[in-house]
């Protein structure tokens, strides 16, 4: 008795060969010359007339033979696919993470769905925003966000100053250069807020996800390891169609 994973392994090859054989059969039936035959003999009008040899062309393709061969080819495909689909109705397994059963008796088709979805979730988690590691963050209950410690910085203002290079005389005015000096005028107190996640939290999520992905794969392998009963539907179907 075969197992479901063995049926799945051979199904693709059988499907490919069946498609190829059906295409070949279809093309063969589209060539009238292969289906046609002829036989003719010649008789001269009198005994002195020219004698010609008989001519004959045999039928190379019998449509009934093609039907029979096509039915045989497709019967195997129908049986293998039916065996897989019938088995999928009963193939189930538990999804267990670290000894804890998260999901019980999950159908194999849903396990396949879970595998694909968890791959997408993995991409989603890896792109989550992470708090800037160069800052020190703490949770702020009042805003339900993360915040930094207050940082006080000086606000300055440029004030013009005069630099006398030469005093005024009775002959020349004073020579004065104007320059600007940064003078403290106040203080900024800055607190940064963020709705991003700590790297630790993202790593925890990825760790859980990896464990769940492995558990789903193990469950799928377990479900696909069940023994299957060969279904025989192709003969019934083509017995009715081509019978």
CSV table of N, CA and C in Angstrom, one decimal, residues 6-175:
chain,number,residue,atom,x,y,z
A,6,UNK,N,4.1,9.5,-1.4
A,6,UNK,CA,4.6,8.8,-2.6
A,6,UNK,C,3.7,9.1,-3.8
A,7,UNK,N,2.4,9.2,-3.6
A,7,UNK,CA,1.4,9.5,-4.6
A,7,UNK,C,1.7,10.9,-5.1
A,8,UNK,N,1.9,11.9,-4.2
A,8,UNK,CA,2.2,13.2,-4.6
A,8,UNK,C,3.5,13.3,-5.4
A,9,UNK,N,4.4,12.5,-5.1
A,9,UNK,CA,5.7,12.5,-5.8
A,9,UNK,C,5.6,12.1,-7.2
A,10,UNK,N,4.7,11.2,-7.5
A,10,UNK,CA,4.6,10.7,-8.9
A,10,UNK,C,3.5,11.4,-9.7
A,11,UNK,N,2.7,12.1,-9.0
A,11,UNK,CA,1.5,12.7,-9.7
A,11,UNK,C,2.0,13.7,-10.8
A,12,UNK,N,3.0,14.5,-10.5
A,12,UNK,CA,3.4,15.5,-11.5
A,12,UNK,C,3.9,14.9,-12.8
A,13,UNK,N,4.7,13.8,-12.6
A,13,UNK,CA,5.2,13.1,-13.8
A,13,UNK,C,4.1,12.5,-14.6
A,14,UNK,N,3.2,11.9,-13.9
A,14,UNK,CA,2.0,11.2,-14.6
A,14,UNK,C,1.2,12.3,-15.4
A,15,UNK,N,1.0,13.4,-14.7
A,15,UNK,CA,0.2,14.5,-15.3
A,15,UNK,C,0.9,15.0,-16.6
A,16,UNK,N,2.2,15.1,-16.5
A,16,UNK,CA,3.0,15.6,-17.7
A,16,UNK,C,2.9,14.7,-18.8
A,17,UNK,N,3.1,13.4,-18.5
A,17,UNK,CA,3.1,12.3,-19.6
A,17,UNK,C,1.7,12.2,-20.2
A,18,UNK,N,0.6,12.3,-19.4
A,18,UNK,CA,-0.7,12.2,-19.9
A,18,UNK,C,-1.0,13.4,-20.8
A,19,UNK,N,-0.6,14.6,-20.5
A,19,UNK,CA,-0.8,15.7,-21.3
A,19,UNK,C,-0.1,15.6,-22.6
A,20,UNK,N,1.1,15.1,-22.6
A,20,UNK,CA,1.9,14.9,-23.8
A,20,UNK,C,1.3,13.8,-24.7
A,21,UNK,N,0.8,12.7,-24.1
A,21,UNK,CA,0.2,11.6,-24.9
A,21,UNK,C,-1.1,12.1,-25.5
A,22,UNK,N,-1.9,12.9,-24.8
A,22,UNK,CA,-3.2,13.4,-25.3
A,22,UNK,C,-2.9,14.3,-26.4
A,23,UNK,N,-1.9,15.2,-26.3
A,23,UNK,CA,-1.6,16.1,-27.4
A,23,UNK,C,-1.2,15.4,-28.6
A,24,UNK,N,-0.3,14.3,-28.5
A,24,UNK,CA,0.1,13.6,-29.6
A,24,UNK,C,-1.1,12.9,-30.3
A,25,UNK,N,-2.0,12.3,-29.5
A,25,UNK,CA,-3.1,11.6,-30.1
A,25,UNK,C,-4.0,12.6,-30.8
A,26,UNK,N,-4.2,13.8,-30.2
A,26,UNK,CA,-5.1,14.8,-30.8
A,26,UNK,C,-4.5,15.2,-32.2
A,27,UNK,N,-3.2,15.5,-32.2
A,27,UNK,CA,-2.6,15.9,-33.5
A,27,UNK,C,-2.7,14.8,-34.5
A,28,UNK,N,-2.5,13.5,-34.1
A,28,UNK,CA,-2.6,12.4,-35.0
A,28,UNK,C,-3.9,12.3,-35.7
A,29,UNK,N,-5.0,12.6,-34.9
A,29,UNK,CA,-6.3,12.5,-35.5
A,29,UNK,C,-6.7,13.7,-36.4
A,30,UNK,N,-5.9,14.7,-36.4
A,30,UNK,CA,-6.1,15.9,-37.2
A,30,UNK,C,-5.5,15.7,-38.6
A,31,UNK,N,-4.9,14.6,-38.9
A,31,UNK,CA,-4.2,14.3,-40.2
A,31,UNK,C,-5.1,13.3,-41.0
A,32,UNK,N,-6.0,13.8,-41.8
A,32,UNK,CA,-6.9,12.8,-42.5
A,32,UNK,C,-6.2,11.8,-43.3
A,33,UNK,N,-5.0,12.1,-43.8
A,33,UNK,CA,-4.3,11.1,-44.6
A,33,UNK,C,-3.9,9.8,-43.8
A,34,UNK,N,-3.7,10.0,-42.5
A,34,UNK,CA,-3.3,8.8,-41.7
A,34,UNK,C,-4.6,7.9,-41.5
A,35,UNK,N,-5.8,8.5,-41.6
A,35,UNK,CA,-7.0,7.8,-41.3
A,35,UNK,C,-7.6,7.2,-42.6
A,36,UNK,N,-7.1,7.6,-43.7
A,36,UNK,CA,-7.6,7.2,-45.0
A,36,UNK,C,-6.8,6.0,-45.6
A,37,UNK,N,-7.6,5.1,-46.3
A,37,UNK,CA,-7.0,4.0,-47.0
A,37,UNK,C,-7.7,3.8,-48.3
A,38,UNK,N,-7.0,3.1,-49.2
A,38,UNK,CA,-7.6,2.9,-50.6
A,38,UNK,C,-7.1,1.6,-51.2
A,39,UNK,N,-7.9,1.0,-52.0
A,39,UNK,CA,-7.5,-0.1,-52.7
A,39,UNK,C,-8.1,-0.1,-54.1
A,40,UNK,N,-7.4,-0.2,-55.2
A,40,UNK,CA,-8.0,-0.1,-56.5
A,40,UNK,C,-7.1,-1.0,-57.5
A,41,UNK,N,-7.9,-1.6,-58.4
A,41,UNK,CA,-7.2,-2.4,-59.4
A,41,UNK,C,-7.6,-1.9,-60.8
A,42,UNK,N,-6.8,-2.2,-61.8
A,42,UNK,CA,-7.1,-1.7,-63.1
A,42,UNK,C,-7.4,-2.8,-64.1
A,43,UNK,N,-8.4,-2.6,-64.9
A,43,UNK,CA,-8.7,-3.6,-66.0
A,43,UNK,C,-8.8,-2.9,-67.3
A,44,UNK,N,-7.9,-3.3,-68.3
A,44,UNK,CA,-8.0,-2.7,-69.6
A,44,UNK,C,-9.3,-3.0,-70.3
A,45,UNK,N,-9.6,-2.1,-71.2
A,45,UNK,CA,-10.8,-2.2,-72.0
A,45,UNK,C,-10.9,-3.5,-72.8
A,46,UNK,N,-9.7,-3.9,-73.3
A,46,UNK,CA,-9.6,-5.1,-74.1
A,46,UNK,C,-8.3,-5.8,-73.8
A,47,UNK,N,-8.1,-7.0,-74.4
A,47,UNK,CA,-7.0,-7.8,-74.0
A,47,UNK,C,-5.7,-7.1,-74.5
A,48,UNK,N,-5.7,-6.3,-75.4
A,48,UNK,CA,-4.5,-5.6,-75.9
A,48,UNK,C,-4.2,-4.3,-75.1
A,49,UNK,N,-5.0,-4.0,-74.2
A,49,UNK,CA,-4.8,-2.7,-73.5
A,49,UNK,C,-3.7,-2.9,-72.5
A,50,UNK,N,-3.2,-1.7,-72.0
A,50,UNK,CA,-2.1,-1.7,-71.1
A,50,UNK,C,-2.5,-2.3,-69.7
A,51,UNK,N,-1.6,-3.1,-69.2
A,51,UNK,CA,-1.8,-3.7,-67.9
A,51,UNK,C,-1.1,-2.8,-66.8
A,52,UNK,N,-1.9,-2.4,-65.8
A,52,UNK,CA,-1.4,-1.6,-64.7
A,52,UNK,C,-1.5,-2.3,-63.4
A,53,UNK,N,-0.5,-2.2,-62.5
A,53,UNK,CA,-0.5,-2.9,-61.2
A,53,UNK,C,-1.6,-2.3,-60.3
A,54,UNK,N,-2.1,-3.1,-59.4
A,54,UNK,CA,-3.1,-2.6,-58.4
A,54,UNK,C,-2.4,-1.5,-57.5
A,55,UNK,N,-3.2,-0.7,-56.9
A,55,UNK,CA,-2.7,0.4,-55.9
A,55,UNK,C,-3.4,0.2,-54.6
A,56,UNK,N,-2.7,0.4,-53.5
A,56,UNK,CA,-3.3,0.3,-52.2
A,56,UNK,C,-2.6,1.2,-51.2
A,57,UNK,N,-3.4,1.8,-50.3
A,57,UNK,CA,-2.8,2.5,-49.2
A,57,UNK,C,-3.6,2.1,-47.9
A,58,UNK,N,-2.8,1.7,-46.9
A,58,UNK,CA,-3.4,1.1,-45.7
A,58,UNK,C,-3.8,2.3,-44.8
A,59,UNK,N,-4.8,2.1,-44.0
A,59,UNK,CA,-5.1,3.0,-42.9
A,59,UNK,C,-4.1,2.9,-41.8
A,60,UNK,N,-3.5,4.0,-41.5
A,60,UNK,CA,-2.4,4.0,-40.5
A,60,UNK,C,-2.9,4.3,-39.1
A,61,UNK,N,-4.0,5.0,-38.9
A,61,UNK,CA,-4.5,5.3,-37.6
A,61,UNK,C,-6.0,5.0,-37.5
A,62,UNK,N,-6.3,4.2,-36.5
A,62,UNK,CA,-7.6,3.8,-36.2
A,62,UNK,C,-8.1,4.6,-35.0
A,63,UNK,N,-9.2,5.4,-35.2
A,63,UNK,CA,-9.7,6.3,-34.2
A,63,UNK,C,-10.0,5.5,-32.9
A,64,UNK,N,-10.6,4.3,-33.1
A,64,UNK,CA,-11.0,3.5,-31.9
A,64,UNK,C,-9.8,3.1,-31.1
A,65,UNK,N,-8.7,2.8,-31.8
A,65,UNK,CA,-7.4,2.5,-31.1
A,65,UNK,C,-6.9,3.7,-30.3
A,66,UNK,N,-7.0,4.8,-31.0
A,66,UNK,CA,-6.6,6.1,-30.3
A,66,UNK,C,-7.4,6.3,-29.0
A,67,UNK,N,-8.7,6.1,-29.1
A,67,UNK,CA,-9.6,6.2,-28.0
A,67,UNK,C,-9.2,5.3,-26.9
A,68,UNK,N,-8.9,4.0,-27.2
A,68,UNK,CA,-8.5,3.0,-26.2
A,68,UNK,C,-7.2,3.4,-25.6
A,69,UNK,N,-6.2,3.8,-26.4
A,69,UNK,CA,-4.9,4.2,-25.8
A,69,UNK,C,-5.0,5.5,-24.9
A,70,UNK,N,-5.9,6.4,-25.4
A,70,UNK,CA,-6.1,7.7,-24.6
A,70,UNK,C,-6.7,7.4,-23.3
A,71,UNK,N,-7.7,6.5,-23.3
A,71,UNK,CA,-8.4,6.1,-22.1
A,71,UNK,C,-7.4,5.5,-21.1
A,72,UNK,N,-6.5,4.6,-21.6
A,72,UNK,CA,-5.5,4.0,-20.8
A,72,UNK,C,-4.6,5.0,-20.1
A,73,UNK,N,-4.1,6.0,-21.0
A,73,UNK,CA,-3.2,7.0,-20.5
A,73,UNK,C,-3.9,7.9,-19.4
A,74,UNK,N,-5.1,8.3,-19.7
A,74,UNK,CA,-5.8,9.2,-18.7
A,74,UNK,C,-6.4,8.5,-17.5
A,75,UNK,N,-6.6,7.2,-17.7
A,75,UNK,CA,-7.1,6.4,-16.5
A,75,UNK,C,-6.1,6.4,-15.4
A,76,UNK,N,-4.8,6.3,-15.7
A,76,UNK,CA,-3.8,6.4,-14.7
A,76,UNK,C,-3.7,7.7,-14.0
A,77,UNK,N,-3.9,8.8,-14.8
A,77,UNK,CA,-3.9,10.1,-14.2
A,77,UNK,C,-5.1,10.3,-13.3
A,78,UNK,N,-6.3,9.9,-13.8
A,78,UNK,CA,-7.5,10.0,-13.0
A,78,UNK,C,-7.4,9.3,-11.7
A,79,UNK,N,-6.8,8.1,-11.7
A,79,UNK,CA,-6.7,7.2,-10.5
A,79,UNK,C,-5.7,7.8,-9.5
A,80,UNK,N,-4.6,8.3,-10.0
A,80,UNK,CA,-3.6,8.9,-9.1
A,80,UNK,C,-4.1,10.1,-8.4
A,81,UNK,N,-4.8,11.0,-9.2
A,81,UNK,CA,-5.3,12.2,-8.7
A,81,UNK,C,-6.4,12.0,-7.7
A,82,UNK,N,-7.3,11.0,-8.0
A,82,UNK,CA,-8.4,10.6,-7.1
A,82,UNK,C,-7.8,10.1,-5.8
A,83,UNK,N,-6.8,9.2,-5.9
A,83,UNK,CA,-6.2,8.7,-4.7
A,83,UNK,C,-5.6,9.8,-3.8
A,84,UNK,N,-5.0,10.8,-4.4
A,84,UNK,CA,-4.4,11.9,-3.7
A,84,UNK,C,-5.6,12.7,-3.0
A,85,UNK,N,-6.6,13.0,-3.8
A,85,UNK,CA,-7.6,13.9,-3.3
A,85,UNK,C,-8.5,13.2,-2.2
A,86,UNK,N,-8.8,11.9,-2.4
A,86,UNK,CA,-9.5,11.1,-1.4
A,86,UNK,C,-8.7,11.1,-0.1
A,87,UNK,N,-7.4,10.9,-0.3
A,87,UNK,CA,-6.5,10.8,0.9
A,87,UNK,C,-6.4,12.1,1.6
A,88,UNK,N,-6.4,13.2,0.9
A,88,UNK,CA,-6.3,14.5,1.5
A,88,UNK,C,-7.5,14.8,2.4
A,89,UNK,N,-8.6,14.1,2.1
A,89,UNK,CA,-9.8,14.3,2.9
A,89,UNK,C,-9.6,13.7,4.3
A,90,UNK,N,-8.7,12.8,4.5
A,90,UNK,CA,-8.5,12.1,5.8
A,90,UNK,C,-7.1,12.4,6.3
A,91,UNK,N,-6.2,12.9,5.5
A,91,UNK,CA,-4.8,13.2,6.0
A,91,UNK,C,-4.9,14.4,7.0
A,92,UNK,N,-4.6,14.1,8.2
A,92,UNK,CA,-4.6,15.1,9.3
A,92,UNK,C,-3.4,14.9,10.2
A,93,UNK,N,-3.0,16.0,10.9
A,93,UNK,CA,-2.0,15.9,11.9
A,93,UNK,C,-2.0,17.1,12.9
A,94,UNK,N,-1.5,16.9,14.0
A,94,UNK,CA,-1.4,18.0,15.0
A,94,UNK,C,-0.2,18.9,14.8
A,95,UNK,N,-0.4,20.2,15.0
A,95,UNK,CA,0.7,21.1,15.0
A,95,UNK,C,1.2,21.3,16.4
A,96,UNK,N,2.4,20.9,16.7
A,96,UNK,CA,2.9,20.9,18.1
A,96,UNK,C,4.2,21.8,18.1
A,97,UNK,N,4.2,22.7,19.1
A,97,UNK,CA,5.4,23.5,19.4
A,97,UNK,C,5.9,23.3,20.8
A,98,UNK,N,7.1,22.8,20.9
A,98,UNK,CA,7.7,22.5,22.2
A,98,UNK,C,6.8,21.7,23.1
A,99,UNK,N,6.2,20.6,22.5
A,99,UNK,CA,5.4,19.7,23.2
A,99,UNK,C,3.9,20.2,23.4
A,100,UNK,N,3.6,21.4,23.0
A,100,UNK,CA,2.3,21.9,23.2
A,100,UNK,C,1.5,21.8,21.9
A,101,UNK,N,0.3,21.3,21.9
A,101,UNK,CA,-0.5,21.2,20.7
A,101,UNK,C,-1.2,22.5,20.5
A,102,UNK,N,-0.8,23.2,19.4
A,102,UNK,CA,-1.5,24.4,19.1
A,102,UNK,C,-2.8,24.2,18.3
A,103,UNK,N,-2.7,23.3,17.3
A,103,UNK,CA,-3.8,22.9,16.5
A,103,UNK,C,-4.0,21.4,16.4
A,104,UNK,N,-5.2,21.0,16.5
A,104,UNK,CA,-5.4,19.5,16.5
A,104,UNK,C,-6.0,19.0,15.2
A,105,UNK,N,-5.5,17.9,14.7
A,105,UNK,CA,-6.1,17.2,13.5
A,105,UNK,C,-6.4,18.2,12.4
A,106,UNK,N,-5.3,18.8,11.9
A,106,UNK,CA,-5.4,19.8,10.9
A,106,UNK,C,-5.3,19.1,9.5
A,107,UNK,N,-6.3,19.4,8.6
A,107,UNK,CA,-6.2,18.7,7.3
A,107,UNK,C,-4.9,19.1,6.5
A,108,UNK,N,-4.4,18.3,5.7
A,108,UNK,CA,-3.1,18.5,5.0
A,108,UNK,C,-3.3,19.7,4.1
A,109,UNK,N,-4.4,19.9,3.5
A,109,UNK,CA,-4.6,21.1,2.6
A,109,UNK,C,-4.5,22.4,3.4
A,110,UNK,N,-4.9,22.4,4.6
A,110,UNK,CA,-4.8,23.6,5.4
A,110,UNK,C,-3.4,23.8,5.9
A,111,UNK,N,-2.7,22.7,6.1
A,111,UNK,CA,-1.3,22.8,6.5
A,111,UNK,C,-0.5,23.5,5.4
A,112,UNK,N,-0.8,23.1,4.2
A,112,UNK,CA,-0.1,23.7,3.0
A,112,UNK,C,-0.4,25.2,3.0
A,113,UNK,N,-1.7,25.6,3.2
A,113,UNK,CA,-2.1,27.0,3.3
A,113,UNK,C,-1.3,27.7,4.4
A,114,UNK,N,-1.2,27.1,5.6
A,114,UNK,CA,-0.4,27.7,6.7
A,114,UNK,C,1.0,27.9,6.3
A,115,UNK,N,1.6,27.0,5.7
A,115,UNK,CA,3.1,27.1,5.3
A,115,UNK,C,3.3,28.4,4.4
A,116,UNK,N,2.4,28.6,3.4
A,116,UNK,CA,2.5,29.7,2.5
A,116,UNK,C,2.3,31.0,3.3
A,117,UNK,N,1.2,31.0,4.1
A,117,UNK,CA,0.9,32.3,4.9
A,117,UNK,C,2.0,32.7,5.8
A,118,UNK,N,2.6,31.7,6.5
A,118,UNK,CA,3.6,32.0,7.5
A,118,UNK,C,4.9,32.5,6.8
A,119,UNK,N,5.1,32.1,5.6
A,119,UNK,CA,6.2,32.7,4.8
A,119,UNK,C,6.0,34.2,4.6
A,120,UNK,N,4.7,34.6,4.3
A,120,UNK,CA,4.4,36.0,4.1
A,120,UNK,C,4.5,36.7,5.4
A,121,UNK,N,4.1,36.1,6.5
A,121,UNK,CA,4.2,36.7,7.9
A,121,UNK,C,5.6,36.9,8.2
A,122,UNK,N,6.5,36.0,7.8
A,122,UNK,CA,7.9,36.2,8.1
A,122,UNK,C,8.5,37.4,7.4
A,123,UNK,N,8.1,37.7,6.2
A,123,UNK,CA,8.5,38.9,5.5
A,123,UNK,C,8.0,40.1,6.2
A,124,UNK,N,6.7,40.0,6.6
A,124,UNK,CA,6.1,41.2,7.4
A,124,UNK,C,6.8,41.5,8.6
A,125,UNK,N,7.2,40.5,9.4
A,125,UNK,CA,7.8,40.7,10.7
A,125,UNK,C,9.2,41.3,10.5
A,126,UNK,N,9.9,40.8,9.5
A,126,UNK,CA,11.3,41.3,9.2
A,126,UNK,C,11.4,42.8,8.8
A,127,UNK,N,10.2,43.3,8.4
A,127,UNK,CA,10.2,44.7,7.9
A,127,UNK,C,9.5,45.6,9.0
A,128,UNK,N,9.3,45.1,10.2
A,128,UNK,CA,8.8,45.9,11.3
A,128,UNK,C,9.8,47.0,11.7
A,129,UNK,N,9.3,48.2,12.0
A,129,UNK,CA,10.2,49.3,12.4
A,129,UNK,C,10.8,49.0,13.8
A,130,UNK,N,12.1,49.2,13.9
A,130,UNK,CA,12.8,48.9,15.1
A,130,UNK,C,13.3,50.2,15.7
A,131,UNK,N,13.3,50.3,17.1
A,131,UNK,CA,13.8,51.5,17.8
A,131,UNK,C,15.2,51.8,17.5
A,132,UNK,N,15.6,53.1,17.4
A,132,UNK,CA,17.0,53.4,17.1
A,132,UNK,C,17.9,53.0,18.3
A,133,UNK,N,18.8,52.1,17.9
A,133,UNK,CA,19.7,51.6,19.0
A,133,UNK,C,20.6,52.6,19.6
A,134,UNK,N,20.8,53.7,19.0
A,134,UNK,CA,21.7,54.7,19.6
A,134,UNK,C,21.0,55.5,20.7
A,135,UNK,N,19.7,55.3,20.9
A,135,UNK,CA,19.0,56.0,21.9
A,135,UNK,C,18.6,55.0,23.1
A,136,UNK,N,18.4,55.6,24.2
A,136,UNK,CA,17.9,54.8,25.4
A,136,UNK,C,16.4,55.0,25.5
A,137,UNK,N,15.6,54.0,25.4
A,137,UNK,CA,14.2,54.1,25.3
A,137,UNK,C,13.5,53.5,26.6
A,138,UNK,N,12.3,54.1,26.9
A,138,UNK,CA,11.5,53.6,28.0
A,138,UNK,C,10.1,53.7,27.6
A,139,UNK,N,9.2,52.8,28.1
A,139,UNK,CA,7.8,52.9,27.8
A,139,UNK,C,7.1,54.1,28.6
A,140,UNK,N,6.2,54.8,27.9
A,140,UNK,CA,5.5,55.9,28.5
A,140,UNK,C,4.0,55.6,28.5
A,141,UNK,N,3.5,55.2,29.7
A,141,UNK,CA,2.1,54.8,29.8
A,141,UNK,C,1.1,55.9,29.3
A,142,UNK,N,1.5,57.2,29.5
A,142,UNK,CA,0.6,58.2,29.1
A,142,UNK,C,0.4,58.3,27.6
A,143,UNK,N,1.3,58.0,26.8
A,143,UNK,CA,1.2,58.0,25.3
A,143,UNK,C,1.1,56.6,24.7
A,144,UNK,N,1.4,55.6,25.5
A,144,UNK,CA,1.4,54.2,25.0
A,144,UNK,C,2.5,54.1,23.9
A,145,UNK,N,3.6,54.8,24.1
A,145,UNK,CA,4.7,54.8,23.1
A,145,UNK,C,6.0,54.7,23.9
A,146,UNK,N,7.1,54.6,23.1
A,146,UNK,CA,8.4,54.6,23.7
A,146,UNK,C,8.9,56.1,23.7
A,147,UNK,N,9.7,56.4,24.8
A,147,UNK,CA,10.3,57.7,24.8
A,147,UNK,C,11.7,57.7,25.4
A,148,UNK,N,12.5,58.7,25.1
A,148,UNK,CA,13.8,58.9,25.5
A,148,UNK,C,13.8,59.8,26.8
A,149,UNK,N,15.0,59.8,27.5
A,149,UNK,CA,15.1,60.7,28.6
A,149,UNK,C,15.2,62.1,28.0
A,150,UNK,N,14.8,63.1,28.8
A,150,UNK,CA,14.9,64.5,28.3
A,150,UNK,C,16.3,64.9,28.1
A,151,UNK,N,16.6,65.6,27.0
A,151,UNK,CA,17.9,66.1,26.7
A,151,UNK,C,17.8,67.6,26.6
A,152,UNK,N,18.6,68.3,27.4
A,152,UNK,CA,18.6,69.8,27.4
A,152,UNK,C,19.7,70.4,26.6
A,153,UNK,N,19.3,71.2,25.7
A,153,UNK,CA,20.3,71.9,24.8
A,153,UNK,C,20.1,73.4,24.8
A,154,UNK,N,21.2,74.1,24.6
A,154,UNK,CA,21.2,75.6,24.7
A,154,UNK,C,20.7,76.2,23.3
A,155,UNK,N,19.8,77.2,23.4
A,155,UNK,CA,19.5,77.9,22.2
A,155,UNK,C,20.3,79.2,22.3
A,156,UNK,N,20.9,79.5,21.2
A,156,UNK,CA,21.8,80.7,21.1
A,156,UNK,C,21.2,81.7,20.1
A,157,UNK,N,21.7,82.9,20.2
A,157,UNK,CA,21.3,83.9,19.2
A,157,UNK,C,22.5,84.7,18.8
A,158,UNK,N,22.7,85.0,17.6
A,158,UNK,CA,23.8,85.8,17.1
A,158,UNK,C,23.6,87.3,17.4
A,159,UNK,N,24.5,87.8,18.2
A,159,UNK,CA,24.4,89.2,18.6
A,159,UNK,C,25.6,90.0,18.0
A,160,UNK,N,25.3,91.1,17.3
A,160,UNK,CA,26.4,91.8,16.7
A,160,UNK,C,27.3,92.5,17.7
A,161,UNK,N,28.6,92.4,17.5
A,161,UNK,CA,29.6,93.1,18.4
A,161,UNK,C,30.5,94.0,17.5
A,162,UNK,N,31.0,95.0,18.1
A,162,UNK,CA,32.0,95.9,17.4
A,162,UNK,C,33.4,95.6,17.9
A,163,UNK,N,34.3,95.6,16.9
A,163,UNK,CA,35.7,95.5,17.3
A,163,UNK,C,36.4,96.7,16.7
A,164,UNK,N,36.9,97.6,17.5
A,164,UNK,CA,37.6,98.8,17.1
A,164,UNK,C,39.0,98.5,16.7
A,165,UNK,N,39.3,98.6,15.5
A,165,UNK,CA,40.7,98.4,15.0
A,165,UNK,C,41.5,99.6,15.2
A,166,UNK,N,40.9,100.8,15.0
A,166,UNK,CA,41.7,102.0,15.2
A,166,UNK,C,40.8,103.1,15.7
A,167,UNK,N,41.2,103.8,16.8
A,167,UNK,CA,40.4,104.9,17.3
A,167,UNK,C,40.3,106.0,16.3
A,168,UNK,N,39.3,106.8,16.5
A,168,UNK,CA,39.1,107.9,15.7
A,168,UNK,C,40.1,109.0,16.0
A,169,UNK,N,40.5,109.8,15.0
A,169,UNK,CA,41.4,110.9,15.2
A,169,UNK,C,40.7,112.1,14.5
A,170,UNK,N,41.4,113.3,14.7
A,170,UNK,CA,40.9,114.5,14.1
A,170,UNK,C,40.9,114.4,12.6
A,171,UNK,N,41.7,113.4,12.1
A,171,UNK,CA,41.8,113.3,10.6
A,171,UNK,C,41.1,112.1,10.1
A,172,UNK,N,40.9,111.0,10.9
A,172,UNK,CA,40.3,109.8,10.3
A,172,UNK,C,39.2,109.3,11.3
A,173,UNK,N,38.2,108.8,10.7
A,173,UNK,CA,37.1,108.2,11.6
A,173,UNK,C,37.7,106.8,12.2
A,174,UNK,N,37.0,106.4,13.2
A,174,UNK,CA,37.4,105.1,13.8
A,174,UNK,C,37.2,104.0,12.8
A,175,UNK,N,38.1,103.0,12.8
A,175,UNK,CA,38.0,101.8,12.0
A,175,UNK,C,37.4,100.7,12.9
